[in-house]
Amino acid sequence: MFRNWFANNLGVGQARKEQVYLDICSSLSLDDASYWIQVLFAAGIATLGLVLNSPAVIIGAMLISPLMGGILANGLALAAGDVILAMRALLNLLLSCFVAISFAVLLVTLLPFKEITSEILARTRPNILDLVVALFSGAVGSVAICKEPKGMATSIPGVAIAVALMPPLCVVGYGIGIAITVNINQGIRVAGGGGLLFFTNLVAITFTAMLVFLGLHIDNDLVRAKVREWRQTHPESIWVQALLEKLPAYGKIRKIGSLPGRFLLILITIAAILFPLNRSLSQLGREIAIQQQDNRNRNSATDVWQKNFASFPNGEPRSFISTISVAEQNKKLTVQLQVFTSQQYSSEERDQYIEMLAPRLGKPPELLALKLVEIPTASNELLRPVPREKPVERVLTIAELQSNFVEEVQSALRDVRLPPPATMISYELISNPVAPLNIRLVYLSEREIDGDAKTLVADSIRGRLNYPSAGVNLQRISTDVGVISFESEESEITSEDRELLDAAGQVLQEQPNLFLTITVNQQEDELAEISPRRSQAIIEYLESQQQISSDRIQWQPGTESESSAILKLTVESLAQPPE
């Protein structure tokens, strides 16, 4: 009864059911050139929109939405237990995804710039809310397909924009292109995030479409008879049926199992994707909570300063805040204020500020710290309202602007801390008209920083710079250089060892703040002076061949009973070299 009521209220009669079923079946033809042109053009528009960071261009790709038909066909196949339609829909969808991703990869490899824009990042961290949006959109799309068209169809464009099937696929292609040409780890993360979003949309639309088609009873006996008659003259359906009949298990899968079995299949799939989606939602919630807490801390810090320290006792203005930032590390909160002031603040006033701020933040004073950067003004007059005739500001030269920019970046990177045992040793700024800012951090560590930690470091740097699209790459230099083996009672360096020392010398040349530590081992029966001779041979080679100062190379005796020298890079020299 519910099915009849539902279909009648939507105006879906028997003739309309037959038409919808046949339209969906005929829309899956693999030899439809116009469909594949739409897939290519939609993929091209979406990819370029992601690269240009243009929401308007991306919406244009969404409106084309060529993949919606194949996904709705999956839902209809599950609702009707139509294995031939299911196989055709699955094949169409797989080929469409392959074409779209391949074209996106081709475009990315041809582009001279490969910046990860905010539009790309927005599609790499799907969560449960994206699943809910896709569920609603799939239901609306299915209803809009089934209803008799009356006037202008306004639902389908909205569904296409809400679900956005093509952009996530192009993000997958973009990530693969990045992995091939720039950075494999970053590319895999981008491709994985885009792929999860597309799969979420795919499963959700299929599920809600299945529910709508079941509710409309679109697979009644009259419709099935009409579809069977149509398939007898449709070459592609005949080919798929012949292919399936060759499978030994075709008799068992002809109905794709019972209806409860089909429901269970799609529900298990939804449950499987809920785990990563919930994880992303939890992470998003934590980030929002941290941002809200940071805003509350900054507002409290500003309020306490304005009420108690911004003016003299007589009401005359004393200072105003230029910038304020709050950072928490190891449960200790540091407030950094940059103020323009006509009179510097004493240490007692700074301590008083901490004492007044502590109860506002709910922290003991010992867990608060103040970094006060005071910019003195010529007189108190400079803190008064701006005069009517504003002086003409001096136009900065390009060199001055560049110098100011570099200083801001250096200030932001000065306090960057990497997860132990990694130590940052240098960084390089790369700027050009195509990619305005790329930062390459070089760090020394015995092991690679894992992917999640790299992402956190990069996000932290972008936050410090207030530059969300800045590119951040981390490059590791291993602490372990290698081992040089000596013959018994010998200190001669072989040609193979020279290659090792040349590589170490090149690193020391590129990173002038690194030191080389040599741990020299000797056998028990070797003379005591053999260790200094071996270390001296290594030092002299690096001095003469690589021009490395001996001040940066120090050695120490080892504890192993073997004729060898172990080379390691450090950021500090030994306190006292052995005699």
Coordinates of C-alpha atoms in Angstrom, one line a residue:
M1 CA 0.0 0.0 0.0
F2 CA 2.8 2.4 0.9
R3 CA 4.4 1.9 -2.5
N4 CA 1.2 2.8 -4.4
W5 CA 0.6 5.8 -2.2
F6 CA 4.2 7.0 -2.6
A7 CA 4.1 6.6 -6.4
N8 CA 0.7 8.3 -6.7
N9 CA 1.8 11.3 -4.7
L10 CA 4.9 11.7 -6.9
G11 CA 2.8 11.3 -10.0
V12 CA 4.7 8.2 -11.1
G13 CA 2.3 6.0 -13.0
Q14 CA 3.0 2.7 -14.7
A15 CA 4.0 4.4 -18.0
R16 CA 6.4 6.6 -16.2
K17 CA 8.0 3.7 -14.4
E18 CA 8.6 1.9 -17.7
Q19 CA 10.1 5.0 -19.2
V20 CA 12.4 5.7 -16.3
Y21 CA 13.7 2.1 -16.2
L22 CA 14.3 2.0 -20.0
D23 CA 15.9 5.5 -20.0
I24 CA 18.4 4.5 -17.3
C25 CA 19.2 1.2 -19.1
S26 CA 19.7 3.0 -22.4
S27 CA 21.9 5.8 -20.9
L28 CA 24.7 3.3 -20.1
S29 CA 25.7 2.6 -23.7
L30 CA 29.5 2.4 -24.0
D31 CA 29.4 3.5 -27.7
D32 CA 27.7 6.9 -26.9
A33 CA 30.4 9.4 -28.0
S34 CA 28.6 12.4 -26.5
Y35 CA 28.8 10.8 -23.1
W36 CA 32.6 10.3 -23.2
I37 CA 33.0 13.8 -24.5
Q38 CA 31.1 15.0 -21.5
V39 CA 33.3 13.0 -19.2
L40 CA 36.5 14.4 -20.7
F41 CA 35.3 18.0 -20.7
A42 CA 33.9 17.7 -17.2
A43 CA 37.3 16.3 -16.0
G44 CA 39.2 19.0 -17.8
I45 CA 37.1 21.8 -16.4
A46 CA 37.2 20.4 -12.9
T47 CA 40.9 19.9 -12.9
L48 CA 41.7 23.4 -14.2
G49 CA 39.2 24.8 -11.7
L50 CA 41.0 23.0 -8.9
V51 CA 44.4 24.3 -10.1
L52 CA 43.1 27.8 -10.5
N53 CA 41.4 27.6 -7.1
S54 CA 38.2 28.9 -8.8
P55 CA 34.9 27.7 -7.2
A56 CA 32.9 29.1 -10.2
V57 CA 34.9 26.9 -12.7
I58 CA 34.5 23.9 -10.5
I59 CA 30.7 24.4 -10.2
G60 CA 30.6 24.4 -14.1
A61 CA 32.2 20.9 -14.0
M62 CA 29.6 19.8 -11.4
L63 CA 26.7 20.9 -13.6
I64 CA 27.8 18.6 -16.4
S65 CA 27.6 15.6 -13.9
P66 CA 27.9 12.8 -16.5
L67 CA 28.5 10.2 -13.7
M68 CA 25.1 10.6 -12.1
G69 CA 23.4 8.2 -14.5
G70 CA 25.7 5.3 -13.8
I71 CA 25.4 5.7 -10.1
L72 CA 21.6 5.8 -10.2
A73 CA 21.7 2.7 -12.4
N74 CA 23.5 0.9 -9.6
G75 CA 20.8 1.9 -7.2
L76 CA 18.1 0.7 -9.6
A77 CA 19.9 -2.6 -10.2
L78 CA 20.1 -3.3 -6.4
A79 CA 16.4 -2.4 -6.0
A80 CA 15.3 -4.6 -8.8
G81 CA 17.9 -7.4 -8.4
D82 CA 18.8 -6.8 -12.1
V83 CA 22.2 -8.4 -12.5
I84 CA 22.6 -7.4 -16.2
L85 CA 21.9 -3.7 -15.4
A86 CA 24.3 -4.0 -12.4
M87 CA 27.1 -5.3 -14.6
R88 CA 26.5 -2.7 -17.3
A89 CA 26.4 0.1 -14.7
L90 CA 29.6 -1.1 -12.9
L91 CA 31.5 -1.4 -16.2
N92 CA 30.3 2.1 -17.3
L93 CA 31.3 3.6 -14.0
L94 CA 34.7 2.0 -13.8
L95 CA 35.6 3.1 -17.4
S96 CA 34.3 6.6 -16.7
C97 CA 36.4 6.9 -13.5
F98 CA 39.4 5.6 -15.4
V99 CA 39.0 8.1 -18.2
A100 CA 38.4 11.1 -15.9
I101 CA 41.4 10.2 -13.6
S102 CA 43.7 9.6 -16.5
F103 CA 42.8 12.9 -18.2
A104 CA 43.4 14.7 -14.9
V105 CA 46.8 13.0 -14.5
L106 CA 47.7 14.1 -18.0
L107 CA 46.8 17.7 -17.4
V108 CA 48.7 17.8 -14.1
T109 CA 51.8 16.4 -15.6
L110 CA 51.7 19.0 -18.4
L111 CA 51.1 21.9 -16.1
P112 CA 54.3 23.9 -15.2
F113 CA 53.0 24.5 -11.6
K114 CA 51.5 22.0 -9.2
E115 CA 50.4 23.9 -6.1
I116 CA 48.0 22.3 -3.7
T117 CA 45.2 24.9 -3.6
S118 CA 42.5 25.3 -0.9
E119 CA 39.9 23.9 -3.3
I120 CA 42.0 20.7 -3.5
L121 CA 42.6 20.5 0.2
A122 CA 38.8 20.9 0.9
R123 CA 38.2 17.6 -0.9
T124 CA 40.9 15.6 0.8
R125 CA 39.4 15.3 4.2
P126 CA 35.8 14.0 3.9
N127 CA 33.7 13.3 7.0
I128 CA 30.3 12.0 8.0
L129 CA 28.7 15.3 7.1
D130 CA 29.7 14.6 3.5
L131 CA 28.0 11.2 3.7
V132 CA 24.8 12.8 5.0
V133 CA 24.8 15.4 2.2
A134 CA 25.3 12.6 -0.4
L135 CA 22.4 10.6 1.1
F136 CA 20.0 13.5 0.9
S137 CA 21.2 14.4 -2.6
G138 CA 20.9 10.9 -3.9
A139 CA 17.3 10.7 -2.7
V140 CA 16.4 14.1 -4.2
G141 CA 18.1 13.1 -7.5
S142 CA 16.2 9.8 -7.7
V143 CA 12.9 11.5 -7.1
A144 CA 13.7 14.2 -9.6
I145 CA 14.5 11.5 -12.2
C146 CA 11.3 9.6 -11.6
K147 CA 8.8 12.5 -11.5
E148 CA 7.1 13.6 -14.7
P149 CA 8.9 16.8 -15.9
K150 CA 6.7 19.8 -15.3
G151 CA 8.0 23.2 -16.3
M152 CA 11.7 23.8 -15.7
A153 CA 13.6 21.1 -13.8
T154 CA 15.4 22.8 -10.9
S155 CA 16.3 19.9 -8.7
I156 CA 18.9 18.2 -10.9
P157 CA 21.4 21.2 -11.1
G158 CA 21.2 21.5 -7.3
V159 CA 21.8 17.8 -6.8
A160 CA 24.8 17.9 -9.1
I161 CA 26.3 20.8 -7.2
A162 CA 25.6 19.3 -3.8
V163 CA 27.1 15.9 -4.6
A164 CA 30.0 17.1 -6.8
L165 CA 31.0 13.8 -8.3
M166 CA 33.6 14.9 -10.8
P167 CA 35.9 17.2 -8.7
P168 CA 36.8 14.5 -6.2
L169 CA 37.7 12.2 -9.1
C170 CA 39.9 14.9 -10.5
V171 CA 41.5 15.4 -7.0
V172 CA 42.5 11.7 -7.3
G173 CA 44.1 12.4 -10.7
Y174 CA 45.8 15.5 -9.3
G175 CA 47.2 13.5 -6.4
I176 CA 48.5 10.8 -8.8
G177 CA 50.1 13.5 -11.0
I178 CA 51.7 15.1 -7.9
A179 CA 53.0 11.6 -6.8
I180 CA 54.5 11.0 -10.3
T181 CA 56.2 14.4 -10.7
V182 CA 56.7 16.1 -7.4
N183 CA 56.3 14.2 -4.1
I184 CA 55.0 10.6 -3.9
N185 CA 53.8 10.8 -0.2
Q186 CA 52.0 14.1 -0.6
G187 CA 50.4 12.8 -3.9
I188 CA 49.2 9.6 -2.2
R189 CA 47.6 11.6 0.6
V190 CA 45.8 13.9 -1.8
A191 CA 44.6 11.0 -4.1
G192 CA 43.4 9.0 -1.1
G193 CA 41.4 11.8 0.3
G194 CA 39.7 12.6 -3.0
G195 CA 39.1 8.9 -3.6
L196 CA 37.4 8.5 -0.2
L197 CA 35.1 11.5 -0.9
F198 CA 34.1 10.1 -4.3
F199 CA 33.5 6.6 -2.9
T200 CA 31.4 8.1 -0.1
N201 CA 29.2 9.9 -2.6
L202 CA 29.0 6.8 -4.8
V203 CA 27.8 4.5 -1.9
A204 CA 25.4 7.1 -0.4
I205 CA 23.7 7.9 -3.7
T206 CA 23.4 4.3 -4.6
F207 CA 21.8 3.5 -1.2
T208 CA 19.2 6.3 -1.3
A209 CA 18.5 5.7 -5.0
M210 CA 17.8 2.0 -4.1
L211 CA 15.4 3.1 -1.4
V212 CA 13.5 5.5 -3.7
F213 CA 13.2 2.9 -6.5
L214 CA 12.0 0.3 -4.0
G215 CA 9.5 2.7 -2.6
L216 CA 8.1 3.4 -6.1
H217 CA 7.9 -0.3 -6.9
I218 CA 9.6 0.5 -10.2
D219 CA 10.4 -3.2 -10.8
N220 CA 6.9 -4.6 -11.0
D221 CA 6.0 -7.4 -13.4
L222 CA 4.8 -5.2 -16.2
V223 CA 8.0 -3.1 -16.1
R224 CA 10.2 -6.3 -16.1
A225 CA 8.3 -7.6 -19.1
K226 CA 8.9 -4.4 -21.0
V227 CA 12.6 -4.4 -20.1
R228 CA 13.0 -8.0 -21.2
E229 CA 11.4 -7.2 -24.5
W230 CA 13.8 -4.2 -25.0
R231 CA 16.9 -6.2 -24.1
Q232 CA 16.2 -8.7 -26.9
T233 CA 17.0 -6.0 -29.4
H234 CA 19.8 -4.1 -27.5
P235 CA 23.2 -5.4 -28.5
E236 CA 25.1 -4.4 -25.4
S237 CA 22.6 -6.0 -23.1
I238 CA 22.7 -9.2 -25.2
W239 CA 26.5 -9.2 -25.1
V240 CA 26.6 -8.7 -21.3
Q241 CA 24.0 -11.5 -20.8
A242 CA 25.9 -13.9 -23.0
L243 CA 29.1 -13.1 -21.0
L244 CA 27.4 -13.7 -17.7
E245 CA 25.8 -17.0 -18.8
K246 CA 29.3 -18.3 -19.4
L247 CA 30.1 -17.9 -15.7
P248 CA 29.5 -21.1 -13.6
A249 CA 27.9 -19.1 -10.8
Y250 CA 25.5 -17.1 -13.0
G251 CA 22.5 -19.1 -11.8
K252 CA 23.2 -18.2 -8.2
I253 CA 23.9 -14.5 -8.8
R254 CA 21.2 -13.8 -11.4
K255 CA 19.0 -12.1 -8.7
I256 CA 22.0 -10.6 -6.8
G257 CA 20.8 -12.5 -3.8
S258 CA 17.6 -11.8 -1.8
L259 CA 16.5 -8.2 -1.1
P260 CA 17.8 -8.5 2.6
G261 CA 21.1 -9.7 1.2
R262 CA 21.4 -6.7 -1.1
F263 CA 20.6 -4.3 1.7
L264 CA 23.2 -6.0 3.9
L265 CA 25.8 -5.6 1.2
I266 CA 25.4 -1.9 0.9
L267 CA 25.0 -1.3 4.6
I268 CA 28.3 -3.2 5.3
T269 CA 29.9 -0.9 2.7
I270 CA 28.5 2.2 4.4
A271 CA 29.7 0.9 7.8
A272 CA 33.2 0.3 6.4
I273 CA 33.6 3.9 5.3
L274 CA 32.1 5.3 8.5
F275 CA 35.4 4.7 10.3
P276 CA 37.6 7.0 8.3
L277 CA 34.8 9.5 7.9
N278 CA 34.2 9.6 11.7
R279 CA 38.0 10.0 12.2
S280 CA 38.1 13.0 9.9
L281 CA 35.0 14.5 11.6
S282 CA 36.7 14.0 15.0
Q283 CA 39.9 15.7 13.8
L284 CA 37.9 18.6 12.3
G285 CA 36.1 19.0 15.6
R286 CA 39.4 19.0 17.5
E287 CA 40.8 21.6 15.1
I288 CA 37.7 23.8 15.5
A289 CA 37.9 23.4 19.3
I290 CA 41.5 24.4 19.3
Q291 CA 40.8 27.4 17.1
Q292 CA 37.9 28.5 19.4
Q293 CA 40.1 28.1 22.5
D294 CA 42.8 30.1 20.7
N295 CA 40.3 32.9 19.9
R296 CA 39.1 33.0 23.5
N297 CA 42.7 33.2 24.8
R298 CA 43.6 36.0 22.5
N299 CA 40.4 37.9 23.3
S300 CA 41.1 37.5 27.1
A301 CA 44.7 38.6 26.7
T302 CA 43.7 41.6 24.6
D303 CA 40.9 42.6 27.1
V304 CA 43.2 42.5 30.1
W305 CA 45.8 44.6 28.4
Q306 CA 43.4 47.2 27.1
K307 CA 41.7 47.7 30.5
N308 CA 44.8 47.7 32.7
F309 CA 47.9 48.5 30.7
A310 CA 47.1 50.4 27.6
S311 CA 46.7 53.8 29.3
F312 CA 48.4 55.9 32.0
P313 CA 46.6 56.4 35.3
N314 CA 45.4 59.9 34.1
G315 CA 43.7 58.3 31.1
E316 CA 46.3 59.3 28.5
P317 CA 47.0 56.5 26.0
R318 CA 50.3 54.7 26.6
S319 CA 50.3 51.8 24.1
F320 CA 48.2 49.9 21.6
I321 CA 48.5 46.3 20.4
S322 CA 49.9 45.8 16.9
T323 CA 49.8 42.0 16.9
I324 CA 48.9 39.3 19.3
S325 CA 49.5 35.5 19.2
V326 CA 49.0 32.7 21.7
A327 CA 50.8 29.3 21.6
E328 CA 50.6 26.4 24.0
Q329 CA 53.3 23.8 24.4
N330 CA 53.7 21.2 27.1
K331 CA 50.7 22.8 28.9
K332 CA 52.5 26.1 29.1
L333 CA 50.7 29.0 27.4
T334 CA 52.8 31.8 25.9
V335 CA 51.2 35.1 25.0
Q336 CA 53.2 37.2 22.5
L337 CA 52.3 40.9 22.2
Q338 CA 53.8 43.4 19.9
V339 CA 52.9 46.9 21.1
F340 CA 53.6 50.5 20.1
T341 CA 54.3 52.3 23.4
S342 CA 55.5 55.7 24.5
Q343 CA 57.0 54.2 27.7
Q344 CA 58.5 50.8 28.2
Y345 CA 57.0 48.4 30.6
S346 CA 58.9 47.2 33.7
S347 CA 59.3 43.6 34.7
E348 CA 56.9 44.2 37.6
E349 CA 54.2 45.3 35.1
R350 CA 54.8 42.2 33.0
D351 CA 54.4 40.0 36.1
Q352 CA 51.3 41.9 37.1
Y353 CA 49.8 41.2 33.6
I354 CA 50.4 37.5 34.0
E355 CA 48.8 37.6 37.5
M356 CA 45.7 39.3 36.1
L357 CA 45.5 37.2 33.0
A358 CA 45.8 33.8 34.8
P359 CA 42.3 33.7 36.4
R360 CA 40.7 34.8 33.1
L361 CA 42.3 31.8 31.3
G362 CA 41.8 29.4 34.2
K363 CA 45.5 28.6 34.5
P364 CA 48.1 29.1 37.3
P365 CA 50.5 32.0 36.7
E366 CA 53.5 29.6 36.5
L367 CA 52.0 28.0 33.4
L368 CA 51.8 31.4 31.6
A369 CA 54.5 33.3 29.9
L370 CA 54.6 36.7 28.2
K371 CA 56.8 37.7 25.3
L372 CA 56.4 41.4 25.0
V373 CA 57.9 43.1 21.9
E374 CA 57.9 46.9 22.5
I375 CA 58.2 49.3 19.7
P376 CA 59.0 52.7 21.2
T377 CA 57.4 55.8 19.8
A378 CA 58.9 59.3 19.8
S379 CA 56.4 60.7 22.2
N380 CA 52.9 60.2 23.6
E381 CA 51.5 62.3 20.8
L382 CA 52.0 59.4 18.4
L383 CA 49.4 57.5 20.3
R384 CA 46.7 60.1 20.0
P385 CA 44.1 60.2 17.2
V386 CA 45.5 60.6 13.7
P387 CA 45.7 64.2 12.6
R388 CA 43.4 65.5 9.9
E389 CA 46.3 65.9 7.4
K390 CA 47.7 62.4 7.1
P391 CA 51.3 62.5 6.1
V392 CA 52.2 60.9 2.8
E393 CA 53.5 57.4 3.4
R394 CA 56.8 56.6 1.8
V395 CA 56.6 54.1 -1.0
L396 CA 58.6 51.0 -0.2
T397 CA 61.0 49.7 -2.9
I398 CA 60.8 46.2 -4.2
A399 CA 64.1 45.4 -2.3
E400 CA 62.5 46.7 1.0
L401 CA 59.3 44.7 0.4
Q402 CA 61.3 41.6 -0.3
S403 CA 63.5 42.1 2.8
N404 CA 60.4 42.6 5.0
F405 CA 58.8 39.5 3.6
V406 CA 61.9 37.4 4.2
E407 CA 62.1 38.8 7.8
E408 CA 58.5 37.8 8.4
V409 CA 59.1 34.3 7.2
Q410 CA 62.3 34.0 9.2
S411 CA 60.5 35.1 12.3
A412 CA 57.8 32.6 11.7
L413 CA 60.2 29.7 11.2
R414 CA 62.5 30.6 14.1
D415 CA 60.5 28.7 16.8
V416 CA 59.5 25.8 14.6
R417 CA 60.0 22.5 16.5
L418 CA 60.1 19.2 14.8
P419 CA 59.2 15.9 16.5
P420 CA 62.2 14.2 18.1
P421 CA 64.8 13.1 17.2
A422 CA 64.5 15.4 14.1
T423 CA 66.4 18.7 14.3
M424 CA 65.8 21.5 11.8
I425 CA 69.2 22.7 10.4
S426 CA 68.2 25.0 7.5
Y427 CA 65.4 26.2 5.3
E428 CA 65.1 27.6 1.8
L429 CA 62.5 30.0 0.4
I430 CA 61.5 29.5 -3.2
S431 CA 59.3 32.3 -4.7
N432 CA 58.3 32.8 -8.3
P433 CA 55.2 34.3 -10.1
V434 CA 53.6 30.9 -10.5
A435 CA 54.2 29.6 -7.0
P436 CA 54.5 32.7 -4.8
L437 CA 56.0 30.8 -1.8
N438 CA 57.5 27.4 -1.3
I439 CA 59.5 26.5 1.8
R440 CA 62.0 23.6 1.9
L441 CA 62.9 22.6 5.5
V442 CA 66.1 20.5 5.9
Y443 CA 66.3 18.5 9.0
L444 CA 68.8 16.0 10.6
S445 CA 67.4 12.8 11.9
E446 CA 68.1 9.1 12.1
R447 CA 64.7 8.3 10.7
E448 CA 62.0 9.9 8.5
I449 CA 59.3 12.0 10.0
D450 CA 56.0 10.2 9.5
G451 CA 53.3 11.5 7.1
D452 CA 50.9 12.8 9.8
A453 CA 53.6 14.6 11.7
K454 CA 54.8 16.2 8.4
T455 CA 51.2 17.4 7.7
L456 CA 51.0 18.9 11.2
V457 CA 54.4 20.7 10.8
A458 CA 53.3 22.1 7.4
D459 CA 49.9 23.3 8.7
S460 CA 51.7 24.9 11.7
I461 CA 54.0 26.8 9.4
R462 CA 51.2 27.9 7.1
G463 CA 49.3 29.1 10.2
R464 CA 52.3 31.1 11.5
L465 CA 52.6 32.8 8.1
N466 CA 48.9 33.2 7.6
Y467 CA 49.5 31.8 4.2
P468 CA 47.2 28.7 3.6
S469 CA 48.5 28.0 0.1
A470 CA 52.2 28.1 1.0
G471 CA 54.0 24.9 -0.1
V472 CA 56.0 23.2 2.6
N473 CA 58.4 20.3 1.9
L474 CA 60.6 18.5 4.5
Q475 CA 63.9 17.0 3.4
R476 CA 65.8 14.7 5.7
I477 CA 69.6 14.4 6.1
S478 CA 70.5 11.1 7.8
T479 CA 72.7 11.3 10.8
D480 CA 74.4 8.0 9.7
V481 CA 77.0 8.7 7.0
G482 CA 78.5 5.2 6.9
V483 CA 81.3 3.0 8.1
I484 CA 84.9 2.9 6.8
S485 CA 86.7 -0.4 7.2
F486 CA 90.5 -0.6 7.6
E487 CA 93.0 -3.4 7.2
S488 CA 94.7 -4.5 10.4
E489 CA 97.4 -1.9 11.5
E490 CA 96.5 0.2 8.3
S491 CA 95.0 3.7 8.0
E492 CA 94.9 3.9 4.2
I493 CA 91.5 5.0 2.7
T494 CA 90.3 2.9 -0.2
S495 CA 88.6 4.2 -3.4
E496 CA 85.2 3.0 -2.2
D497 CA 85.7 4.9 1.1
R498 CA 86.6 8.0 -0.8
E499 CA 83.2 8.0 -2.4
L500 CA 81.6 7.8 1.0
L501 CA 83.8 10.8 2.2
D502 CA 83.0 12.8 -0.9
A503 CA 79.3 12.4 -0.2
A504 CA 79.8 13.4 3.4
G505 CA 81.9 16.4 2.3
Q506 CA 79.2 17.6 -0.1
V507 CA 76.6 17.5 2.7
L508 CA 78.9 19.5 4.9
Q509 CA 79.5 22.1 2.2
E510 CA 75.7 22.5 1.6
Q511 CA 74.9 22.6 5.4
P512 CA 77.6 24.8 7.0
N513 CA 76.1 24.4 10.5
L514 CA 76.6 20.6 10.6
F515 CA 79.6 18.8 12.2
L516 CA 81.1 15.4 11.4
T517 CA 81.9 13.0 14.3
I518 CA 84.2 10.1 13.7
T519 CA 84.1 7.2 16.1
V520 CA 87.3 5.2 15.5
N521 CA 87.5 1.5 16.6
Q522 CA 90.5 -0.8 16.7
Q523 CA 91.3 -4.4 17.4
E524 CA 92.7 -5.4 20.7
D525 CA 96.0 -6.4 19.2
E526 CA 96.5 -3.2 17.3
L527 CA 98.9 -0.4 18.4
A528 CA 97.3 2.5 20.4
E529 CA 98.4 5.1 17.9
I530 CA 96.5 3.5 15.0
S531 CA 93.2 5.3 16.0
P532 CA 94.7 8.9 15.7
R533 CA 96.3 7.9 12.4
R534 CA 93.0 6.7 10.9
S535 CA 91.1 9.7 12.1
Q536 CA 93.8 12.0 10.7
A537 CA 93.7 10.3 7.3
I538 CA 89.9 11.0 7.1
I539 CA 90.3 14.6 8.3
E540 CA 93.1 15.3 5.8
Y541 CA 91.2 13.9 2.9
L542 CA 88.1 16.0 3.7
E543 CA 90.3 19.1 4.1
S544 CA 92.2 18.6 0.8
Q545 CA 89.5 17.2 -1.4
Q546 CA 86.3 18.8 -0.1
Q547 CA 87.7 22.0 1.6
I548 CA 86.1 21.1 5.0
S549 CA 87.7 22.8 7.9
S550 CA 89.1 20.6 10.6
D551 CA 87.2 22.6 13.2
R552 CA 84.0 20.9 11.9
I553 CA 85.5 17.3 12.1
Q554 CA 86.2 15.7 15.5
W555 CA 86.9 12.1 16.5
Q556 CA 86.5 10.0 19.5
P557 CA 87.7 6.4 20.4
G558 CA 85.2 3.7 20.0
T559 CA 84.4 0.6 22.1
E560 CA 84.1 -2.0 19.3
S561 CA 86.9 -4.5 18.6
E562 CA 87.2 -4.0 14.9
S563 CA 89.2 -1.9 12.5
S564 CA 86.7 0.7 11.4
A565 CA 85.6 4.3 11.6
I566 CA 81.9 5.2 12.1
L567 CA 80.9 8.6 10.6
K568 CA 77.9 10.5 11.9
L569 CA 76.5 14.1 11.3
T570 CA 75.6 16.2 14.3
V571 CA 74.5 19.7 14.9
E572 CA 77.0 20.2 17.7
S573 CA 80.7 19.5 18.0
L574 CA 82.2 17.4 20.7
A575 CA 83.0 19.2 23.9
Q576 CA 86.7 18.2 23.8
P577 CA 88.4 16.2 21.1
P578 CA 90.7 13.4 22.3
E579 CA 94.4 14.1 22.3

